[in-house]
Amino acid sequence: MKAIRLSHIAMTAALVVGISPNVTLAQDSPKQDIKTAGHDTKDAAKDTGHAVSKETQKGYHKTVSGTKTAANKTAEGTKTAADKTADATKTAAHKTSSATKKTADKVEGKPAPQ
């Protein structure tokens, strides 16, 4: 019985101590409560605006970075394609020249080179 009474007393004391700071905060006037709510709303709107601005800037910078990367990769691919085309054109021109020379030699009756 004594243990139960002590636990009830301890619980009551904890509740009284835990509630007492809230009671002192509730002594503000209604006018002050409205002002505080207005300031809190204003601060929340500012924080939201700053967060949106920051995320918009992040998105912008990511887009710029991606566009630059795409442009560089495209330029790199174009240069590779141009180099391969030039090499293939040279090879084709050389083979055409050789074939034309062989045909001309056959027409003139020259023997084929060994």
PDB file as gemmi writes it, atoms N, CA and C in Angstrom:
CRYST1    1.000    1.000    1.000  90.00  90.00  90.00 P 1                      
ATOM      1  N   MET A   1       0.813  -1.191   0.000  1.00  0.00           N  
ATOM      2  CA  MET A   1       0.000   0.000   0.000  1.00  0.00           C  
ATOM      3  C   MET A   1       0.859   1.259   0.000  1.00  0.00           C  
ATOM      4  N   LYS A   2       1.930   1.209   0.816  1.00  0.00           N  
ATOM      5  CA  LYS A   2       2.777   2.396   0.875  1.00  0.00           C  
ATOM      6  C   LYS A   2       3.464   2.639  -0.467  1.00  0.00           C  
ATOM      7  N   ALA A   3       3.810   1.547  -1.160  1.00  0.00           N  
ATOM      8  CA  ALA A   3       4.473   1.687  -2.458  1.00  0.00           C  
ATOM      9  C   ALA A   3       3.513   2.319  -3.477  1.00  0.00           C  
ATOM     10  N   ILE A   4       2.255   1.940  -3.417  1.00  0.00           N  
ATOM     11  CA  ILE A   4       1.274   2.509  -4.353  1.00  0.00           C  
ATOM     12  C   ILE A   4       1.052   3.982  -4.059  1.00  0.00           C  
ATOM     13  N   ARG A   5       0.977   4.346  -2.774  1.00  0.00           N  
ATOM     14  CA  ARG A   5       0.773   5.749  -2.407  1.00  0.00           C  
ATOM     15  C   ARG A   5       1.972   6.597  -2.838  1.00  0.00           C  
ATOM     16  N   LEU A   6       3.175   6.053  -2.664  1.00  0.00           N  
ATOM     17  CA  LEU A   6       4.368   6.806  -3.052  1.00  0.00           C  
ATOM     18  C   LEU A   6       4.406   7.012  -4.566  1.00  0.00           C  
ATOM     19  N   SER A   7       3.989   6.005  -5.308  1.00  0.00           N  
ATOM     20  CA  SER A   7       3.988   6.164  -6.762  1.00  0.00           C  
ATOM     21  C   SER A   7       2.943   7.186  -7.196  1.00  0.00           C  
ATOM     22  N   HIS A   8       1.782   7.222  -6.497  1.00  0.00           N  
ATOM     23  CA  HIS A   8       0.767   8.232  -6.819  1.00  0.00           C  
ATOM     24  C   HIS A   8       1.272   9.642  -6.501  1.00  0.00           C  
ATOM     25  N   ILE A   9       1.967   9.766  -5.425  1.00  0.00           N  
ATOM     26  CA  ILE A   9       2.506  11.079  -5.038  1.00  0.00           C  
ATOM     27  C   ILE A   9       3.580  11.510  -6.037  1.00  0.00           C  
ATOM     28  N   ALA A  10       4.417  10.567  -6.429  1.00  0.00           N  
ATOM     29  CA  ALA A  10       5.478  10.887  -7.391  1.00  0.00           C  
ATOM     30  C   ALA A  10       4.885  11.286  -8.739  1.00  0.00           C  
ATOM     31  N   MET A  11       3.853  10.574  -9.198  1.00  0.00           N  
ATOM     32  CA  MET A  11       3.189  10.908 -10.470  1.00  0.00           C  
ATOM     33  C   MET A  11       2.544  12.284 -10.397  1.00  0.00           C  
ATOM     34  N   THR A  12       1.879  12.578  -9.301  1.00  0.00           N  
ATOM     35  CA  THR A  12       1.220  13.876  -9.133  1.00  0.00           C  
ATOM     36  C   THR A  12       2.254  14.990  -9.146  1.00  0.00           C  
ATOM     37  N   ALA A  13       3.349  14.790  -8.451  1.00  0.00           N  
ATOM     38  CA  ALA A  13       4.405  15.809  -8.414  1.00  0.00           C  
ATOM     39  C   ALA A  13       4.990  16.029  -9.808  1.00  0.00           C  
ATOM     40  N   ALA A  14       5.203  14.965 -10.572  1.00  0.00           N  
ATOM     41  CA  ALA A  14       5.748  15.090 -11.928  1.00  0.00           C  
ATOM     42  C   ALA A  14       4.786  15.850 -12.830  1.00  0.00           C  
ATOM     43  N   LEU A  15       3.507  15.575 -12.698  1.00  0.00           N  
ATOM     44  CA  LEU A  15       2.519  16.286 -13.515  1.00  0.00           C  
ATOM     45  C   LEU A  15       2.468  17.758 -13.164  1.00  0.00           C  
ATOM     46  N   VAL A  16       2.525  18.082 -11.898  1.00  0.00           N  
ATOM     47  CA  VAL A  16       2.479  19.484 -11.472  1.00  0.00           C  
ATOM     48  C   VAL A  16       3.706  20.229 -11.985  1.00  0.00           C  
ATOM     49  N   VAL A  17       4.867  19.624 -11.869  1.00  0.00           N  
ATOM     50  CA  VAL A  17       6.102  20.259 -12.326  1.00  0.00           C  
ATOM     51  C   VAL A  17       6.096  20.370 -13.854  1.00  0.00           C  
ATOM     52  N   GLY A  18       5.590  19.363 -14.544  1.00  0.00           N  
ATOM     53  CA  GLY A  18       5.558  19.372 -16.003  1.00  0.00           C  
ATOM     54  C   GLY A  18       4.568  20.371 -16.567  1.00  0.00           C  
ATOM     55  N   ILE A  19       3.482  20.636 -15.890  1.00  0.00           N  
ATOM     56  CA  ILE A  19       2.441  21.548 -16.385  1.00  0.00           C  
ATOM     57  C   ILE A  19       2.731  22.999 -16.027  1.00  0.00           C  
ATOM     58  N   SER A  20       3.450  23.247 -14.984  1.00  0.00           N  
ATOM     59  CA  SER A  20       3.628  24.606 -14.483  1.00  0.00           C  
ATOM     60  C   SER A  20       4.248  25.576 -15.504  1.00  0.00           C  
ATOM     61  N   PRO A  21       5.239  25.213 -16.333  1.00  0.00           N  
ATOM     62  CA  PRO A  21       5.743  26.183 -17.324  1.00  0.00           C  
ATOM     63  C   PRO A  21       4.678  26.556 -18.362  1.00  0.00           C  
ATOM     64  N   ASN A  22       3.826  25.622 -18.717  1.00  0.00           N  
ATOM     65  CA  ASN A  22       2.778  25.918 -19.681  1.00  0.00           C  
ATOM     66  C   ASN A  22       1.755  26.891 -19.121  1.00  0.00           C  
ATOM     67  N   VAL A  23       1.523  26.819 -17.843  1.00  0.00           N  
ATOM     68  CA  VAL A  23       0.558  27.712 -17.208  1.00  0.00           C  
ATOM     69  C   VAL A  23       1.074  29.135 -17.258  1.00  0.00           C  
ATOM     70  N   THR A  24       2.379  29.343 -17.057  1.00  0.00           N  
ATOM     71  CA  THR A  24       2.922  30.698 -17.083  1.00  0.00           C  
ATOM     72  C   THR A  24       2.896  31.270 -18.498  1.00  0.00           C  
ATOM     73  N   LEU A  25       3.032  30.441 -19.530  1.00  0.00           N  
ATOM     74  CA  LEU A  25       2.971  30.935 -20.902  1.00  0.00           C  
ATOM     75  C   LEU A  25       1.560  31.351 -21.284  1.00  0.00           C  
ATOM     76  N   ALA A  26       0.580  30.752 -20.676  1.00  0.00           N  
ATOM     77  CA  ALA A  26      -0.809  31.045 -21.021  1.00  0.00           C  
ATOM     78  C   ALA A  26      -1.271  32.376 -20.451  1.00  0.00           C  
ATOM     79  N   GLN A  27      -0.412  33.115 -19.760  1.00  0.00           N  
ATOM     80  CA  GLN A  27      -0.821  34.372 -19.160  1.00  0.00           C  
ATOM     81  C   GLN A  27      -0.680  35.549 -20.113  1.00  0.00           C  
ATOM     82  N   ASP A  28      -0.251  35.326 -21.376  1.00  0.00           N  
ATOM     83  CA  ASP A  28      -0.187  36.412 -22.351  1.00  0.00           C  
ATOM     84  C   ASP A  28      -1.594  36.881 -22.683  1.00  0.00           C  
ATOM     85  N   SER A  29      -1.670  38.134 -23.090  1.00  0.00           N  
ATOM     86  CA  SER A  29      -2.986  38.670 -23.456  1.00  0.00           C  
ATOM     87  C   SER A  29      -3.377  38.151 -24.838  1.00  0.00           C  
ATOM     88  N   PRO A  30      -4.656  38.140 -25.154  1.00  0.00           N  
ATOM     89  CA  PRO A  30      -5.084  37.703 -26.482  1.00  0.00           C  
ATOM     90  C   PRO A  30      -4.470  38.554 -27.595  1.00  0.00           C  
ATOM     91  N   LYS A  31      -4.292  39.838 -27.330  1.00  0.00           N  
ATOM     92  CA  LYS A  31      -3.688  40.715 -28.336  1.00  0.00           C  
ATOM     93  C   LYS A  31      -2.259  40.273 -28.655  1.00  0.00           C  
ATOM     94  N   GLN A  32      -1.507  39.935 -27.598  1.00  0.00           N  
ATOM     95  CA  GLN A  32      -0.132  39.488 -27.799  1.00  0.00           C  
ATOM     96  C   GLN A  32      -0.103  38.138 -28.515  1.00  0.00           C  
ATOM     97  N   ASP A  33      -1.059  37.271 -28.211  1.00  0.00           N  
ATOM     98  CA  ASP A  33      -1.149  35.979 -28.895  1.00  0.00           C  
ATOM     99  C   ASP A  33      -1.343  36.173 -30.395  1.00  0.00           C  
ATOM    100  N   ILE A  34      -2.197  37.113 -30.771  1.00  0.00           N  
ATOM    101  CA  ILE A  34      -2.460  37.378 -32.192  1.00  0.00           C  
ATOM    102  C   ILE A  34      -1.204  37.933 -32.867  1.00  0.00           C  
ATOM    103  N   LYS A  35      -0.509  38.847 -32.166  1.00  0.00           N  
ATOM    104  CA  LYS A  35       0.726  39.396 -32.726  1.00  0.00           C  
ATOM    105  C   LYS A  35       1.774  38.302 -32.936  1.00  0.00           C  
ATOM    106  N   THR A  36       1.912  37.445 -31.949  1.00  0.00           N  
ATOM    107  CA  THR A  36       2.882  36.356 -32.039  1.00  0.00           C  
ATOM    108  C   THR A  36       2.541  35.417 -33.196  1.00  0.00           C  
ATOM    109  N   ALA A  37       1.255  35.121 -33.338  1.00  0.00           N  
ATOM    110  CA  ALA A  37       0.837  34.253 -34.446  1.00  0.00           C  
ATOM    111  C   ALA A  37       1.141  34.911 -35.787  1.00  0.00           C  
ATOM    112  N   GLY A  38       0.910  36.211 -35.881  1.00  0.00           N  
ATOM    113  CA  GLY A  38       1.213  36.937 -37.121  1.00  0.00           C  
ATOM    114  C   GLY A  38       2.689  36.908 -37.449  1.00  0.00           C  
ATOM    115  N   HIS A  39       3.528  37.126 -36.442  1.00  0.00           N  
ATOM    116  CA  HIS A  39       4.979  37.087 -36.667  1.00  0.00           C  
ATOM    117  C   HIS A  39       5.434  35.680 -37.066  1.00  0.00           C  
ATOM    118  N   ASP A  40       4.864  34.678 -36.414  1.00  0.00           N  
ATOM    119  CA  ASP A  40       5.224  33.302 -36.760  1.00  0.00           C  
ATOM    120  C   ASP A  40       4.837  32.974 -38.198  1.00  0.00           C  
ATOM    121  N   THR A  41       3.666  33.448 -38.616  1.00  0.00           N  
ATOM    122  CA  THR A  41       3.227  33.215 -39.996  1.00  0.00           C  
ATOM    123  C   THR A  41       4.150  33.917 -40.986  1.00  0.00           C  
ATOM    124  N   LYS A  42       4.507  35.147 -40.654  1.00  0.00           N  
ATOM    125  CA  LYS A  42       5.416  35.913 -41.523  1.00  0.00           C  
ATOM    126  C   LYS A  42       6.767  35.207 -41.652  1.00  0.00           C  
ATOM    127  N   ASP A  43       7.317  34.748 -40.536  1.00  0.00           N  
ATOM    128  CA  ASP A  43       8.606  34.051 -40.557  1.00  0.00           C  
ATOM    129  C   ASP A  43       8.520  32.746 -41.353  1.00  0.00           C  
ATOM    130  N   ALA A  44       7.412  32.036 -41.207  1.00  0.00           N  
ATOM    131  CA  ALA A  44       7.242  30.790 -41.961  1.00  0.00           C  
ATOM    132  C   ALA A  44       7.178  31.067 -43.462  1.00  0.00           C  
ATOM    133  N   ALA A  45       6.484  32.147 -43.849  1.00  0.00           N  
ATOM    134  CA  ALA A  45       6.404  32.499 -45.270  1.00  0.00           C  
ATOM    135  C   ALA A  45       7.773  32.873 -45.816  1.00  0.00           C  
ATOM    136  N   LYS A  46       8.546  33.605 -45.028  1.00  0.00           N  
ATOM    137  CA  LYS A  46       9.908  33.960 -45.452  1.00  0.00           C  
ATOM    138  C   LYS A  46      10.763  32.713 -45.636  1.00  0.00           C  
ATOM    139  N   ASP A  47      10.699  31.807 -44.672  1.00  0.00           N  
ATOM    140  CA  ASP A  47      11.487  30.578 -44.757  1.00  0.00           C  
ATOM    141  C   ASP A  47      11.101  29.767 -45.994  1.00  0.00           C  
ATOM    142  N   THR A  48       9.812  29.696 -46.271  1.00  0.00           N  
ATOM    143  CA  THR A  48       9.346  28.959 -47.448  1.00  0.00           C  
ATOM    144  C   THR A  48       9.853  29.620 -48.726  1.00  0.00           C  
ATOM    145  N   GLY A  49       9.774  30.936 -48.779  1.00  0.00           N  
ATOM    146  CA  GLY A  49      10.260  31.672 -49.952  1.00  0.00           C  
ATOM    147  C   GLY A  49      11.738  31.458 -50.188  1.00  0.00           C  
ATOM    148  N   HIS A  50      12.514  31.466 -49.106  1.00  0.00           N  
ATOM    149  CA  HIS A  50      13.954  31.240 -49.242  1.00  0.00           C  
ATOM    150  C   HIS A  50      14.243  29.820 -49.715  1.00  0.00           C  
ATOM    151  N   ALA A  51      13.489  28.871 -49.216  1.00  0.00           N  
ATOM    152  CA  ALA A  51      13.698  27.473 -49.623  1.00  0.00           C  
ATOM    153  C   ALA A  51      13.369  27.286 -51.104  1.00  0.00           C  
ATOM    154  N   VAL A  52      12.283  27.897 -51.555  1.00  0.00           N  
ATOM    155  CA  VAL A  52      11.900  27.788 -52.967  1.00  0.00           C  
ATOM    156  C   VAL A  52      12.964  28.426 -53.843  1.00  0.00           C  
ATOM    157  N   SER A  53      13.455  29.580 -53.431  1.00  0.00           N  
ATOM    158  CA  SER A  53      14.491  30.272 -54.201  1.00  0.00           C  
ATOM    159  C   SER A  53      15.752  29.423 -54.302  1.00  0.00           C  
ATOM    160  N   LYS A  54      16.145  28.833 -53.195  1.00  0.00           N  
ATOM    161  CA  LYS A  54      17.361  28.014 -53.181  1.00  0.00           C  
ATOM    162  C   LYS A  54      17.211  26.801 -54.099  1.00  0.00           C  
ATOM    163  N   GLU A  55      16.078  26.131 -54.043  1.00  0.00           N  
ATOM    164  CA  GLU A  55      15.866  24.949 -54.881  1.00  0.00           C  
ATOM    165  C   GLU A  55      15.762  25.338 -56.362  1.00  0.00           C  
ATOM    166  N   THR A  56      15.186  26.498 -56.653  1.00  0.00           N  
ATOM    167  CA  THR A  56      15.107  26.962 -58.035  1.00  0.00           C  
ATOM    168  C   THR A  56      16.507  27.215 -58.588  1.00  0.00           C  
ATOM    169  N   GLN A  57      17.361  27.834 -57.770  1.00  0.00           N  
ATOM    170  CA  GLN A  57      18.739  28.074 -58.204  1.00  0.00           C  
ATOM    171  C   GLN A  57      19.478  26.758 -58.428  1.00  0.00           C  
ATOM    172  N   LYS A  58      19.264  25.786 -57.553  1.00  0.00           N  
ATOM    173  CA  LYS A  58      19.899  24.481 -57.738  1.00  0.00           C  
ATOM    174  C   LYS A  58      19.471  23.853 -59.060  1.00  0.00           C  
ATOM    175  N   GLY A  59      18.174  23.915 -59.343  1.00  0.00           N  
ATOM    176  CA  GLY A  59      17.663  23.352 -60.594  1.00  0.00           C  
ATOM    177  C   GLY A  59      18.249  24.057 -61.802  1.00  0.00           C  
ATOM    178  N   TYR A  60      18.340  25.374 -61.731  1.00  0.00           N  
ATOM    179  CA  TYR A  60      18.915  26.158 -62.825  1.00  0.00           C  
ATOM    180  C   TYR A  60      20.362  25.740 -63.078  1.00  0.00           C  
ATOM    181  N   HIS A  61      21.149  25.651 -61.999  1.00  0.00           N  
ATOM    182  CA  HIS A  61      22.562  25.301 -62.160  1.00  0.00           C  
ATOM    183  C   HIS A  61      22.734  23.874 -62.693  1.00  0.00           C  
ATOM    184  N   LYS A  62      21.879  22.960 -62.264  1.00  0.00           N  
ATOM    185  CA  LYS A  62      21.939  21.585 -62.790  1.00  0.00           C  
ATOM    186  C   LYS A  62      21.604  21.575 -64.283  1.00  0.00           C  
ATOM    187  N   THR A  63      20.638  22.386 -64.702  1.00  0.00           N  
ATOM    188  CA  THR A  63      20.262  22.449 -66.110  1.00  0.00           C  
ATOM    189  C   THR A  63      21.415  23.005 -66.942  1.00  0.00           C  
ATOM    190  N   VAL A  64      22.052  24.056 -66.450  1.00  0.00           N  
ATOM    191  CA  VAL A  64      23.193  24.642 -67.165  1.00  0.00           C  
ATOM    192  C   VAL A  64      24.310  23.615 -67.296  1.00  0.00           C  
ATOM    193  N   SER A  65      24.594  22.926 -66.220  1.00  0.00           N  
ATOM    194  CA  SER A  65      25.657  21.918 -66.237  1.00  0.00           C  
ATOM    195  C   SER A  65      25.331  20.795 -67.227  1.00  0.00           C  
ATOM    196  N   GLY A  66      24.096  20.329 -67.215  1.00  0.00           N  
ATOM    197  CA  GLY A  66      23.690  19.269 -68.134  1.00  0.00           C  
ATOM    198  C   GLY A  66      23.755  19.704 -69.582  1.00  0.00           C  
ATOM    199  N   THR A  67      23.375  20.956 -69.843  1.00  0.00           N  
ATOM    200  CA  THR A  67      23.417  21.475 -71.208  1.00  0.00           C  
ATOM    201  C   THR A  67      24.860  21.564 -71.702  1.00  0.00           C  
ATOM    202  N   LYS A  68      25.760  22.025 -70.841  1.00  0.00           N  
ATOM    203  CA  LYS A  68      27.174  22.110 -71.219  1.00  0.00           C  
ATOM    204  C   LYS A  68      27.740  20.716 -71.513  1.00  0.00           C  
ATOM    205  N   THR A  69      27.385  19.764 -70.663  1.00  0.00           N  
ATOM    206  CA  THR A  69      27.865  18.389 -70.871  1.00  0.00           C  
ATOM    207  C   THR A  69      27.359  17.841 -72.195  1.00  0.00           C  
ATOM    208  N   ALA A  70      26.082  18.061 -72.477  1.00  0.00           N  
ATOM    209  CA  ALA A  70      25.508  17.575 -73.737  1.00  0.00           C  
ATOM    210  C   ALA A  70      26.192  18.228 -74.936  1.00  0.00           C  
ATOM    211  N   ALA A  71      26.447  19.522 -74.854  1.00  0.00           N  
ATOM    212  CA  ALA A  71      27.110  20.223 -75.960  1.00  0.00           C  
ATOM    213  C   ALA A  71      28.524  19.674 -76.174  1.00  0.00           C  
ATOM    214  N   ASN A  72      29.245  19.453 -75.083  1.00  0.00           N  
ATOM    215  CA  ASN A  72      30.606  18.925 -75.203  1.00  0.00           C  
ATOM    216  C   ASN A  72      30.617  17.515 -75.791  1.00  0.00           C  
ATOM    217  N   LYS A  73      29.692  16.677 -75.338  1.00  0.00           N  
ATOM    218  CA  LYS A  73      29.624  15.311 -75.860  1.00  0.00           C  
ATOM    219  C   LYS A  73      29.239  15.317 -77.341  1.00  0.00           C  
ATOM    220  N   THR A  74      28.336  16.204 -77.720  1.00  0.00           N  
ATOM    221  CA  THR A  74      27.929  16.300 -79.127  1.00  0.00           C  
ATOM    222  C   THR A  74      29.104  16.742 -79.993  1.00  0.00           C  
ATOM    223  N   ALA A  75      29.842  17.752 -79.522  1.00  0.00           N  
ATOM    224  CA  ALA A  75      31.008  18.231 -80.274  1.00  0.00           C  
ATOM    225  C   ALA A  75      32.057  17.129 -80.408  1.00  0.00           C  
ATOM    226  N   GLU A  76      32.255  16.399 -79.329  1.00  0.00           N  
ATOM    227  CA  GLU A  76      33.221  15.300 -79.343  1.00  0.00           C  
ATOM    228  C   GLU A  76      32.807  14.219 -80.351  1.00  0.00           C  
ATOM    229  N   GLY A  77      31.529  13.868 -80.358  1.00  0.00           N  
ATOM    230  CA  GLY A  77      31.019  12.862 -81.299  1.00  0.00           C  
ATOM    231  C   GLY A  77      31.113  13.335 -82.733  1.00  0.00           C  
ATOM    232  N   THR A  78      30.839  14.614 -82.957  1.00  0.00           N  
ATOM    233  CA  THR A  78      30.924  15.173 -84.307  1.00  0.00           C  
ATOM    234  C   THR A  78      32.359  15.131 -84.815  1.00  0.00           C  
ATOM    235  N   LYS A  79      33.308  15.465 -83.946  1.00  0.00           N  
ATOM    236  CA  LYS A  79      34.713  15.442 -84.353  1.00  0.00           C  
ATOM    237  C   LYS A  79      35.147  14.012 -84.689  1.00  0.00           C  
ATOM    238  N   THR A  80      34.733  13.062 -83.881  1.00  0.00           N  
ATOM    239  CA  THR A  80      35.072  11.653 -84.148  1.00  0.00           C  
ATOM    240  C   THR A  80      34.491  11.209 -85.481  1.00  0.00           C  
ATOM    241  N   ALA A  81      33.239  11.564 -85.729  1.00  0.00           N  
ATOM    242  CA  ALA A  81      32.595  11.185 -86.993  1.00  0.00           C  
ATOM    243  C   ALA A  81      33.301  11.840 -88.178  1.00  0.00           C  
ATOM    244  N   ALA A  82      33.699  13.097 -88.039  1.00  0.00           N  
ATOM    245  CA  ALA A  82      34.398  13.793 -89.123  1.00  0.00           C  
ATOM    246  C   ALA A  82      35.747  13.133 -89.409  1.00  0.00           C  
ATOM    247  N   ASP A  83      36.460  12.757 -88.348  1.00  0.00           N  
ATOM    248  CA  ASP A  83      37.753  12.090 -88.533  1.00  0.00           C  
ATOM    249  C   ASP A  83      37.585  10.746 -89.245  1.00  0.00           C  
ATOM    250  N   LYS A  84      36.593   9.985 -88.828  1.00  0.00           N  
ATOM    251  CA  LYS A  84      36.356   8.686 -89.472  1.00  0.00           C  
ATOM    252  C   LYS A  84      35.935   8.856 -90.927  1.00  0.00           C  
ATOM    253  N   THR A  85      35.126   9.861 -91.203  1.00  0.00           N  
ATOM    254  CA  THR A  85      34.698  10.118 -92.575  1.00  0.00           C  
ATOM    255  C   THR A  85      35.891  10.507 -93.439  1.00  0.00           C  
ATOM    256  N   ALA A  86      36.774  11.351 -92.900  1.00  0.00           N  
ATOM    257  CA  ALA A  86      37.966  11.763 -93.647  1.00  0.00           C  
ATOM    258  C   ALA A  86      38.861  10.558 -93.937  1.00  0.00           C  
ATOM    259  N   ASP A  87      39.052   9.704 -92.944  1.00  0.00           N  
ATOM    260  CA  ASP A  87      39.875   8.507 -93.150  1.00  0.00           C  
ATOM    261  C   ASP A  87      39.265   7.595 -94.219  1.00  0.00           C  
ATOM    262  N   ALA A  88      37.966   7.387 -94.143  1.00  0.00           N  
ATOM    263  CA  ALA A  88      37.289   6.515 -95.119  1.00  0.00           C  
ATOM    264  C   ALA A  88      37.354   7.121 -96.516  1.00  0.00           C  
ATOM    265  N   THR A  89      37.233   8.438 -96.608  1.00  0.00           N  
ATOM    266  CA  THR A  89      37.312   9.099 -97.912  1.00  0.00           C  
ATOM    267  C   THR A  89      38.701   8.938 -98.513  1.00  0.00           C  
ATOM    268  N   LYS A  90      39.725   9.093 -97.692  1.00  0.00           N  
ATOM    269  CA  LYS A  90      41.099   8.919 -98.182  1.00  0.00           C  
ATOM    270  C   LYS A  90      41.328   7.487 -98.662  1.00  0.00           C  
ATOM    271  N   THR A  91      40.842   6.529 -97.883  1.00  0.00           N  
ATOM    272  CA  THR A  91      40.999   5.117 -98.258  1.00  0.00           C  
ATOM    273  C   THR A  91      40.282   4.834 -99.570  1.00  0.00           C  
ATOM    274  N   ALA A  92      39.071   5.326 -99.691  1.00  0.00           N  
ATOM    275  CA  ALA A  92      38.286   5.095-100.910  1.00  0.00           C  
ATOM    276  C   ALA A  92      38.957   5.767-102.103  1.00  0.00           C  
ATOM    277  N   ALA A  93      39.461   6.977-101.911  1.00  0.00           N  
ATOM    278  CA  ALA A  93      40.128   7.683-103.011  1.00  0.00           C  
ATOM    279  C   ALA A  93      41.387   6.924-103.425  1.00  0.00           C  
ATOM    280  N   HIS A  94      42.131   6.430-102.453  1.00  0.00           N  
ATOM    281  CA  HIS A  94      43.346   5.689-102.760  1.00  0.00           C  
ATOM    282  C   HIS A  94      43.020   4.404-103.526  1.00  0.00           C  
ATOM    283  N   LYS A  95      41.978   3.684-103.068  1.00  0.00           N  
ATOM    284  CA  LYS A  95      41.601   2.440-103.751  1.00  0.00           C  
ATOM    285  C   LYS A  95      41.077   2.731-105.156  1.00  0.00           C  
ATOM    286  N   THR A  96      40.316   3.798-105.317  1.00  0.00           N  
ATOM    287  CA  THR A  96      39.807   4.154-106.639  1.00  0.00           C  
ATOM    288  C   THR A  96      40.960   4.516-107.565  1.00  0.00           C  
ATOM    289  N   SER A  97      41.919   5.250-107.032  1.00  0.00           N  
ATOM    290  CA  SER A  97      43.087   5.642-107.818  1.00  0.00           C  
ATOM    291  C   SER A  97      43.882   4.404-108.261  1.00  0.00           C  
ATOM    292  N   SER A  98      44.072   3.483-107.336  1.00  0.00           N  
ATOM    293  CA  SER A  98      44.815   2.256-107.671  1.00  0.00           C  
ATOM    294  C   SER A  98      44.075   1.446-108.724  1.00  0.00           C  
ATOM    295  N   ALA A  99      42.766   1.302-108.573  1.00  0.00           N  
ATOM    296  CA  ALA A  99      41.979   0.523-109.535  1.00  0.00           C  
ATOM    297  C   ALA A  99      41.993   1.188-110.902  1.00  0.00           C  
ATOM    298  N   THR A 100      41.913   2.502-110.934  1.00  0.00           N  
ATOM    299  CA  THR A 100      41.943   3.226-112.205  1.00  0.00           C  
ATOM    300  C   THR A 100      43.294   3.047-112.882  1.00  0.00           C  
ATOM    301  N   LYS A 101      44.357   3.095-112.097  1.00  0.00           N  
ATOM    302  CA  LYS A 101      45.691   2.924-112.631  1.00  0.00           C  
ATOM    303  C   LYS A 101      45.859   1.517-113.221  1.00  0.00           C  
ATOM    304  N   LYS A 102      45.356   0.505-112.485  1.00  0.00           N  
ATOM    305  CA  LYS A 102      45.452  -0.880-112.990  1.00  0.00           C  
ATOM    306  C   LYS A 102      44.674  -1.038-114.286  1.00  0.00           C  
ATOM    307  N   THR A 103      43.509  -0.458-114.336  1.00  0.00           N  
ATOM    308  CA  THR A 103      42.686  -0.554-115.549  1.00  0.00           C  
ATOM    309  C   THR A 103      43.381   0.143-116.710  1.00  0.00           C  
ATOM    310  N   ALA A 104      43.967   1.279-116.448  1.00  0.00           N  
ATOM    311  CA  ALA A 104      44.674   2.002-117.505  1.00  0.00           C  
ATOM    312  C   ALA A 104      45.875   1.201-117.996  1.00  0.00           C  
ATOM    313  N   ASP A 105      46.577   0.543-117.060  1.00  0.00           N  
ATOM    314  CA  ASP A 105      47.718  -0.285-117.443  1.00  0.00           C  
ATOM    315  C   ASP A 105      47.269  -1.460-118.305  1.00  0.00           C  
ATOM    316  N   LYS A 106      46.129  -2.058-117.981  1.00  0.00           N  
ATOM    317  CA  LYS A 106      45.616  -3.178-118.769  1.00  0.00           C  
ATOM    318  C   LYS A 106      45.252  -2.728-120.173  1.00  0.00           C  
ATOM    319  N   VAL A 107      44.692  -1.531-120.275  1.00  0.00           N  
ATOM    320  CA  VAL A 107      44.302  -1.023-121.583  1.00  0.00           C  
ATOM    321  C   VAL A 107      45.545  -0.771-122.431  1.00  0.00           C  
ATOM    322  N   GLU A 108      46.615  -0.264-121.784  1.00  0.00           N  
ATOM    323  CA  GLU A 108      47.836   0.007-122.531  1.00  0.00           C  
ATOM    324  C   GLU A 108      48.663  -1.245-122.773  1.00  0.00           C  
ATOM    325  N   GLY A 109      48.368  -2.319-122.069  1.00  0.00           N  
ATOM    326  CA  GLY A 109      49.059  -3.563-122.273  1.00  0.00           C  
ATOM    327  C   GLY A 109      50.271  -3.736-121.380  1.00  0.00           C  
ATOM    328  N   LYS A 110      50.419  -2.954-120.323  1.00  0.00           N  
ATOM    329  CA  LYS A 110      51.542  -3.087-119.401  1.00  0.00           C  
ATOM    330  C   LYS A 110      51.270  -4.250-118.461  1.00  0.00           C  
ATOM    331  N   PRO A 111      52.333  -4.937-118.052  1.00  0.00           N  
ATOM    332  CA  PRO A 111      52.113  -6.043-117.099  1.00  0.00           C  
ATOM    333  C   PRO A 111      51.798  -5.492-115.698  1.00  0.00           C  
ATOM    334  N   ALA A 112      51.089  -6.286-114.918  1.00  0.00           N  
ATOM    335  CA  ALA A 112      50.711  -5.878-113.555  1.00  0.00           C  
ATOM    336  C   ALA A 112      51.948  -5.917-112.673  1.00  0.00           C  
ATOM    337  N   PRO A 113      52.116  -4.951-111.753  1.00  0.00           N  
ATOM    338  CA  PRO A 113      53.279  -4.961-110.862  1.00  0.00           C  
ATOM    339  C   PRO A 113      53.188  -6.105-109.866  1.00  0.00           C  
ATOM    340  N   GLN A 114      54.333  -6.671-109.532  1.00  0.00           N  
ATOM    341  CA  GLN A 114      54.388  -7.834-108.631  1.00  0.00           C  
ATOM    342  C   GLN A 114      54.469  -7.382-107.229  1.00  0.00           C  
TER     343      GLN A 114                                                      
END                                                                             
